[in-house]
Coordinates of C-alpha atoms in Angstrom, one line a residue:
X9 CA 0.4 16.4 -6.5
X10 CA 0.5 19.8 -8.3
X11 CA 0.5 19.0 -12.0
X12 CA 1.4 22.4 -13.1
X13 CA 4.3 22.7 -10.6
X14 CA 5.6 19.3 -11.5
X15 CA 5.6 20.1 -15.3
X16 CA 7.3 23.5 -14.7
X17 CA 10.1 21.8 -12.7
X18 CA 10.4 19.3 -15.6
X19 CA 10.8 22.2 -18.0
X20 CA 13.3 23.7 -15.9
X21 CA 15.3 20.3 -16.3
X22 CA 15.0 20.4 -20.1
X23 CA 16.4 24.1 -20.1
X24 CA 19.2 23.0 -18.2
X25 CA 20.2 20.1 -20.5
X26 CA 20.0 22.6 -23.4
X27 CA 22.3 25.0 -21.7
X28 CA 24.8 22.1 -21.4
X29 CA 24.2 21.6 -25.2
X30 CA 22.3 18.1 -24.8
X31 CA 19.1 17.3 -26.3
X32 CA 16.2 16.4 -24.0
X33 CA 12.4 15.8 -24.4
X34 CA 9.5 14.7 -22.3
X35 CA 8.5 11.4 -23.6
X36 CA 5.9 8.5 -23.1
X37 CA 2.9 8.8 -21.0
X38 CA 3.3 12.5 -20.0
X39 CA 3.1 13.6 -23.5
X40 CA 0.2 11.4 -24.4
X41 CA -1.7 12.4 -21.2
X42 CA -0.9 16.1 -21.8
X43 CA -2.5 16.0 -25.3
X44 CA -5.5 14.2 -24.0
X45 CA -5.8 16.8 -21.1
X46 CA -5.6 14.2 -18.5
X47 CA -3.6 14.2 -15.1
X48 CA -0.3 12.4 -15.4
X49 CA 1.2 10.3 -12.7
X50 CA 5.0 10.8 -13.5
X51 CA 7.2 12.5 -15.9
X52 CA 10.0 10.6 -18.1
X53 CA 12.6 12.5 -19.9
X54 CA 14.9 11.3 -22.6
X55 CA 18.2 12.8 -23.3
X56 CA 21.4 12.5 -25.3
X57 CA 23.4 13.0 -22.1
X58 CA 24.8 9.6 -20.6
X59 CA 24.0 8.7 -16.8
X60 CA 27.6 9.9 -15.9
X61 CA 27.2 13.2 -17.6
X62 CA 23.8 13.9 -15.9
X63 CA 25.4 13.1 -12.4
X64 CA 28.1 15.8 -13.1
X65 CA 25.6 18.5 -13.5
X66 CA 22.4 17.7 -11.7
X67 CA 22.2 17.4 -7.8
X68 CA 20.1 14.7 -6.0
X69 CA 20.7 12.1 -8.9
X70 CA 19.9 8.4 -8.0
X71 CA 22.3 6.2 -10.0
X72 CA 20.7 2.9 -8.9
X73 CA 19.8 2.1 -12.6
X74 CA 22.6 3.8 -14.4
X75 CA 23.8 0.7 -15.8
X76 CA 20.4 0.6 -17.7
X77 CA 21.0 4.2 -19.0
X78 CA 18.5 5.5 -16.5
X79 CA 18.6 7.9 -13.6
X80 CA 16.2 9.6 -11.1
X81 CA 16.4 13.3 -10.6
X82 CA 14.7 14.6 -7.6
X83 CA 13.6 18.0 -7.1
X84 CA 11.7 18.6 -3.8
X85 CA 8.7 16.1 -3.7
X86 CA 9.0 15.4 -7.5
X87 CA 10.9 12.7 -9.2
X88 CA 11.9 12.6 -12.8
X89 CA 13.0 9.4 -14.6
X90 CA 15.8 10.5 -17.1
X91 CA 17.1 8.0 -19.6
X92 CA 19.6 8.3 -22.3
X93 CA 18.6 7.9 -26.0
X94 CA 19.1 4.2 -26.8
X95 CA 19.1 1.6 -29.6
X96 CA 18.4 -1.9 -28.7
X97 CA 18.9 -5.3 -30.3
X98 CA 17.1 -8.7 -29.3
X99 CA 18.9 -11.9 -29.9
X100 CA 16.3 -14.2 -28.2
X101 CA 12.8 -14.0 -26.5
X102 CA 13.4 -11.8 -23.5
X103 CA 12.1 -8.6 -21.9
X104 CA 15.6 -7.5 -22.0
X105 CA 17.6 -6.5 -25.2
X106 CA 20.9 -8.6 -25.6
X107 CA 22.6 -5.4 -26.7
X108 CA 22.1 -1.6 -25.9
X109 CA 23.7 1.3 -27.5
X110 CA 23.6 4.9 -26.3
X111 CA 22.6 7.1 -29.1
X112 CA 22.6 10.8 -29.8
X113 CA 19.4 10.4 -31.8
X114 CA 15.9 10.8 -30.6
X115 CA 14.6 8.7 -33.6
X116 CA 16.5 5.8 -32.3
X117 CA 15.0 6.0 -28.9
X118 CA 11.5 6.5 -30.3
X119 CA 11.7 3.5 -32.5
X120 CA 12.3 1.1 -29.7
X121 CA 9.0 2.1 -28.0
X122 CA 5.9 0.0 -28.1
X123 CA 3.0 2.0 -29.5
X124 CA 2.8 5.1 -31.5
X125 CA 0.6 6.8 -28.9
X126 CA 3.3 6.2 -26.4
X127 CA 6.0 7.3 -28.7
X128 CA 5.4 11.0 -28.6
X129 CA 8.0 13.5 -27.5
X130 CA 7.7 17.0 -26.2
X131 CA 10.0 20.1 -26.0
X132 CA 10.5 22.4 -23.1
X133 CA 8.2 24.8 -24.8
X134 CA 5.5 22.0 -24.9
X135 CA 5.7 21.6 -28.8
X136 CA 5.1 18.0 -29.8
X137 CA 7.6 15.9 -31.7
X138 CA 5.9 13.1 -33.5
X139 CA 7.9 10.7 -35.4
X140 CA 5.4 7.8 -35.7
X141 CA 2.1 9.5 -36.5
X142 CA 1.1 9.1 -32.9
X143 CA -0.9 12.3 -32.9
X144 CA -3.2 11.0 -35.6
X145 CA -3.6 7.6 -33.8
X146 CA -4.3 9.5 -30.6
X147 CA -7.0 11.4 -32.2
X148 CA -8.6 8.3 -33.8
X149 CA -7.9 6.4 -30.4
X150 CA -6.1 3.7 -32.3
X151 CA -3.4 1.3 -30.7
X152 CA -0.7 0.8 -33.4
X153 CA 2.4 -1.1 -32.8
X154 CA 5.6 0.4 -33.9
X155 CA 7.4 -1.8 -36.4
X156 CA 6.5 -5.5 -37.4
X157 CA 4.0 -6.5 -34.8
X158 CA 5.0 -10.3 -34.4
X159 CA 8.6 -9.4 -34.2
X160 CA 8.0 -6.6 -31.6
X161 CA 5.8 -9.0 -29.3
X162 CA 8.4 -11.8 -29.6
X163 CA 11.1 -9.3 -28.4
X164 CA 9.1 -8.2 -25.4
X165 CA 5.7 -9.9 -24.8
X166 CA 4.8 -7.3 -22.1
X167 CA 3.9 -5.1 -24.9
X168 CA 0.9 -7.1 -25.5
X169 CA -0.4 -6.4 -22.1
X170 CA 0.5 -2.8 -22.4
X171 CA -1.7 -2.6 -25.3
X172 CA -4.7 -3.8 -23.1
X173 CA -3.7 -1.3 -20.6
X174 CA -4.5 1.4 -23.2
X175 CA -7.9 -0.2 -23.8
X176 CA -8.7 -0.4 -20.1
X177 CA -7.6 3.3 -19.4
X178 CA -8.6 5.1 -22.5
X179 CA -10.9 2.9 -24.4
X180 CA -8.5 2.9 -27.4
X181 CA -9.0 0.2 -30.3
X182 CA -6.3 -1.9 -31.8
X183 CA -5.6 -1.5 -35.5
X184 CA -6.2 -4.5 -37.5
X185 CA -2.5 -5.4 -38.1
X186 CA -1.8 -5.1 -34.4
X187 CA -4.7 -7.2 -33.2
X188 CA -3.6 -9.9 -35.7
X189 CA 0.0 -9.7 -34.4
X190 CA -1.3 -10.2 -30.8
X191 CA -3.4 -13.3 -31.9
X192 CA -0.3 -14.8 -33.5
X193 CA 1.9 -14.0 -30.5
X194 CA -0.2 -15.2 -27.5
X195 CA 2.3 -18.0 -27.0
X196 CA 4.9 -15.4 -26.0
X197 CA 3.0 -14.5 -22.9
X198 CA 4.5 -17.6 -21.1
X199 CA 7.7 -15.5 -21.0
X200 CA 6.3 -12.8 -18.9
X201 CA 7.0 -12.9 -15.1
X202 CA 4.4 -13.2 -12.6
X203 CA 5.4 -9.8 -11.1
X204 CA 5.1 -8.0 -14.5
X205 CA 1.8 -9.9 -15.3
X206 CA 0.2 -8.9 -12.0
X207 CA 1.4 -5.4 -12.7
X208 CA -0.3 -5.2 -15.8
X209 CA -3.5 -7.0 -14.5
X210 CA -3.7 -4.4 -11.8
X211 CA -4.0 -1.5 -14.3
X212 CA -6.6 -3.5 -16.5
X213 CA -8.7 -4.6 -13.5
X214 CA -8.6 -1.1 -12.0
X215 CA -9.2 0.7 -15.4
X216 CA -12.5 2.5 -16.3
X217 CA -12.8 0.3 -19.3
X218 CA -11.2 -2.7 -18.0
X219 CA -14.3 -4.9 -18.8
X220 CA -13.9 -4.1 -22.4
X221 CA -10.1 -4.9 -22.1
X222 CA -11.0 -8.3 -20.6
X223 CA -13.6 -9.2 -23.3
X224 CA -10.8 -8.5 -25.9
X225 CA -8.3 -10.4 -24.0
X226 CA -10.7 -13.4 -24.1
X227 CA -11.7 -12.9 -27.7
X228 CA -8.0 -13.0 -28.9
X229 CA -7.5 -16.1 -26.7
X230 CA -5.1 -14.8 -24.2
X231 CA -6.9 -16.3 -21.3
X232 CA -5.1 -19.6 -21.0
X233 CA -1.7 -18.0 -21.1
X234 CA -2.6 -15.7 -18.0
X235 CA -1.6 -18.3 -15.5
X236 CA -3.0 -17.1 -12.1
X237 CA -5.9 -15.2 -14.0
X238 CA -6.9 -17.9 -16.7
X239 CA -9.6 -19.7 -14.6
X240 CA -11.3 -16.5 -13.2
X241 CA -11.1 -14.1 -16.0
X242 CA -14.5 -14.9 -17.3
X243 CA -16.3 -14.5 -14.0
X244 CA -14.3 -11.2 -13.3
X245 CA -15.4 -9.9 -16.6
X246 CA -19.0 -10.8 -16.1
X247 CA -19.1 -9.1 -12.7
X248 CA -16.5 -6.4 -13.3
X249 CA -18.5 -3.4 -12.0
X250 CA -19.9 -5.4 -9.0
X251 CA -16.5 -6.6 -7.7
X252 CA -14.1 -4.3 -5.9
X253 CA -10.3 -4.4 -7.0
X254 CA -9.3 -6.8 -4.2
X255 CA -12.3 -9.1 -4.9
X256 CA -11.3 -9.4 -8.7
X257 CA -7.8 -10.5 -7.5
X258 CA -9.2 -12.7 -4.7
X259 CA -11.6 -14.3 -7.0
X260 CA -8.9 -15.0 -9.6
X261 CA -6.5 -16.5 -7.0
X262 CA -9.1 -18.6 -5.3
X263 CA -10.1 -20.2 -8.6
X264 CA -6.3 -20.5 -9.3
X265 CA -5.7 -22.3 -5.9
X266 CA -2.9 -20.0 -4.8
X267 CA -1.5 -16.3 -4.9
X268 CA 1.5 -15.9 -7.2
X269 CA 4.8 -15.7 -5.4
X270 CA 5.6 -12.3 -6.7
X271 CA 3.0 -9.5 -6.7
X272 CA 2.9 -5.9 -7.2
X273 CA 0.5 -5.1 -4.3
X274 CA 1.2 -2.7 -1.2
X275 CA 1.4 -4.5 2.1
X276 CA -2.4 -3.3 2.8
X277 CA -4.0 -4.6 -0.4
X278 CA -2.1 -8.0 -0.1
X279 CA -3.2 -8.5 3.3
X280 CA -6.9 -7.9 2.4
X281 CA -6.6 -10.3 -0.5
X282 CA -4.9 -12.9 1.9
X283 CA -7.6 -12.3 4.5
X284 CA -10.5 -12.7 2.1
X285 CA -8.9 -16.0 0.7
X286 CA -8.4 -17.4 4.3
X287 CA -11.9 -16.6 5.3
X288 CA -13.4 -18.2 2.2
X289 CA -11.4 -21.2 3.2
X290 CA -12.7 -21.1 7.0
X291 CA -16.2 -20.4 6.1
X292 CA -16.7 -22.4 2.9
X293 CA -20.7 -22.6 2.6
X294 CA -21.2 -21.8 6.4
X295 CA -24.2 -19.5 6.9
X296 CA -23.0 -16.1 8.3
X297 CA -24.1 -14.9 11.6
X298 CA -23.3 -12.2 14.1
X299 CA -20.2 -13.8 15.6
X300 CA -18.7 -14.1 12.1
X301 CA -19.4 -10.4 11.6
X302 CA -17.6 -9.8 14.9
X303 CA -14.6 -12.0 14.2
X304 CA -14.2 -11.1 10.5
X305 CA -15.9 -7.9 9.9
X306 CA -18.6 -7.0 7.5
X307 CA -16.4 -5.7 4.8
X308 CA -14.4 -9.1 4.6
X309 CA -17.6 -11.1 4.8
X310 CA -19.2 -9.0 1.9
X311 CA -16.3 -10.0 -0.1
X312 CA -16.3 -13.6 0.7
X313 CA -20.1 -13.8 0.1
X314 CA -19.8 -12.1 -3.5
X315 CA -17.0 -14.7 -4.3
X316 CA -18.5 -17.8 -3.1
X317 CA -21.9 -17.1 -4.5
X318 CA -20.3 -16.5 -7.9
X319 CA -18.2 -19.5 -7.7
X320 CA -21.2 -21.9 -6.2
X321 CA -24.6 -20.8 -7.6
X322 CA -26.2 -23.2 -5.1
X323 CA -25.3 -20.7 -2.3
X324 CA -27.8 -17.8 -1.7
X325 CA -26.3 -14.4 -1.3
X326 CA -26.4 -12.8 2.1
X327 CA -25.0 -9.6 1.2
X328 CA -27.9 -7.4 2.4
X329 CA -28.3 -9.4 5.5
X330 CA -24.3 -8.9 6.3
X331 CA -24.9 -5.2 5.7
X332 CA -27.8 -5.1 8.0
X333 CA -25.9 -7.0 10.7
X334 CA -22.9 -5.0 10.2
X335 CA -25.0 -2.0 11.1
X336 CA -26.6 -3.2 14.1
X337 CA -23.5 -4.8 15.9
X338 CA -23.4 -3.6 19.5
X339 CA -19.7 -3.9 19.4
X340 CA -17.2 -4.3 16.6
X341 CA -14.1 -5.3 18.5
X342 CA -13.0 -6.8 21.8
X343 CA -11.8 -3.4 23.3
X344 CA -15.5 -2.1 23.2
X345 CA -16.8 -4.5 25.8
X346 CA -17.6 -2.5 28.8
X347 CA -16.0 -5.1 31.2
X348 CA -12.2 -6.0 31.4
X349 CA -10.1 -8.7 33.3
X350 CA -9.7 -6.4 36.2
X351 CA -13.5 -6.3 36.8
X352 CA -13.5 -10.2 37.1
X353 CA -10.4 -10.0 39.6
X354 CA -12.6 -7.8 41.6
X355 CA -15.3 -10.5 41.6
X356 CA -12.9 -13.2 42.6
X357 CA -10.9 -11.4 45.2
X358 CA -7.8 -11.3 43.1
X359 CA -8.0 -15.2 42.0
X360 CA -6.8 -15.6 38.5
X361 CA -6.4 -18.2 35.9
X362 CA -7.4 -19.2 32.3
X363 CA -11.2 -18.8 33.3
X364 CA -10.8 -14.9 33.0
X365 CA -10.3 -15.2 29.2
X366 CA -13.2 -17.5 29.1
X367 CA -15.3 -15.3 31.0
X368 CA -14.5 -12.3 28.7
X369 CA -15.2 -14.4 25.6
X370 CA -18.6 -15.7 27.0
X371 CA -19.6 -12.0 27.7
X372 CA -18.6 -10.8 24.3
X373 CA -20.7 -13.6 22.6
X374 CA -23.6 -12.9 24.6
X375 CA -23.3 -9.1 23.8
X376 CA -22.9 -9.7 20.1
X377 CA -25.8 -12.1 19.7
X378 CA -27.9 -9.6 21.7
X379 CA -28.5 -11.7 25.0
X380 CA -27.3 -8.9 27.2
X381 CA -26.6 -5.2 26.8
X382 CA -23.1 -3.9 26.8
X383 CA -23.5 -2.2 30.1
X384 CA -21.3 -2.6 33.0
X385 CA -24.0 -3.6 35.6
X386 CA -25.5 -6.3 33.0
X387 CA -22.0 -7.6 32.4
X388 CA -21.2 -7.6 36.1
X389 CA -24.2 -9.6 37.0
X390 CA -23.6 -12.1 34.0
X391 CA -20.1 -12.5 34.9
X392 CA -21.1 -13.6 38.7
X393 CA -23.4 -16.2 37.1
X394 CA -20.8 -17.5 34.8
X395 CA -18.3 -17.8 37.6
X396 CA -20.8 -19.6 39.9
X397 CA -21.4 -22.0 37.1
X398 CA -17.7 -22.7 36.9
X399 CA -17.6 -23.2 40.8
X400 CA -15.4 -20.1 41.2

């Protein structure tokens, strides 16, 4: 993604709002990351225009979330999330406010945000609008809740996890008042959905300073309220730099006993986590050999070895041996065997049956364990011997 082009297209959208006499600003993470000189992932815009008004003047507007005061504007390959200024009221413990009001005032919209470093706005000319002293906190790398901590965390407990995201990504520190508010609000985490919890743990597990975030989560006694992560958090923290992202989740879910029903993972990542867990269950404490490498792959078996040696100190690590075996495998998949079913038919004169698959599997095993070479003549001779033994 071309950061400069993305930002320039965003500036063009802000200019268009101004031409239409609406207020509009860049808000949230884009502003924080711009000040820090970091690459941004997406661009959010807040405006005094309502979704219906936005749709009148901009092409390619996605109105799927218009009822929440948010639309998506697409410009080429770039997408901009554009939200109407809002005021919110919470009548109960919920991530969703009981009442929302559109506002023509940027200050109302800023006040409903979580932390001062996430509450900065920026004009089309890249001038910072700071209504909560967020620049000062950003410079001091401080995480400060907007408003009364206990009240804000009760309104939306996900704000607690967003704070630890800032620790994991930027090595920021909580202010005393914010940290004390978290300590008094940990019970509220039971109201966070599995999907949202997984989403936030994904950022923390993948963050450069994720280990520091996990240490603080344990220190502030969040652990028991993190459900699928409660039993594995300590082990993940101790081995943070040794484990891959998938291994951190697989270890957590292995100790938890199951994968949460709702996760934020893409298909590839979820499949790998499930494969690691399935292989862990199938192999348990079985010593890993060449046939395991062939059937499961060295990558999956390395993950299995790491996890089971962390969970069971009586099991010796075979990571180096797995790596060595993986490099020396004569074939890594069934398709690489230089002998096919048709070659067996040539030996039997066309006679067929279940024995064909049995012969192919026997040949594969002999090649994998090194008894014979993966050469056609060697395989053809061995296939004859197997067929004779079978009386065919």
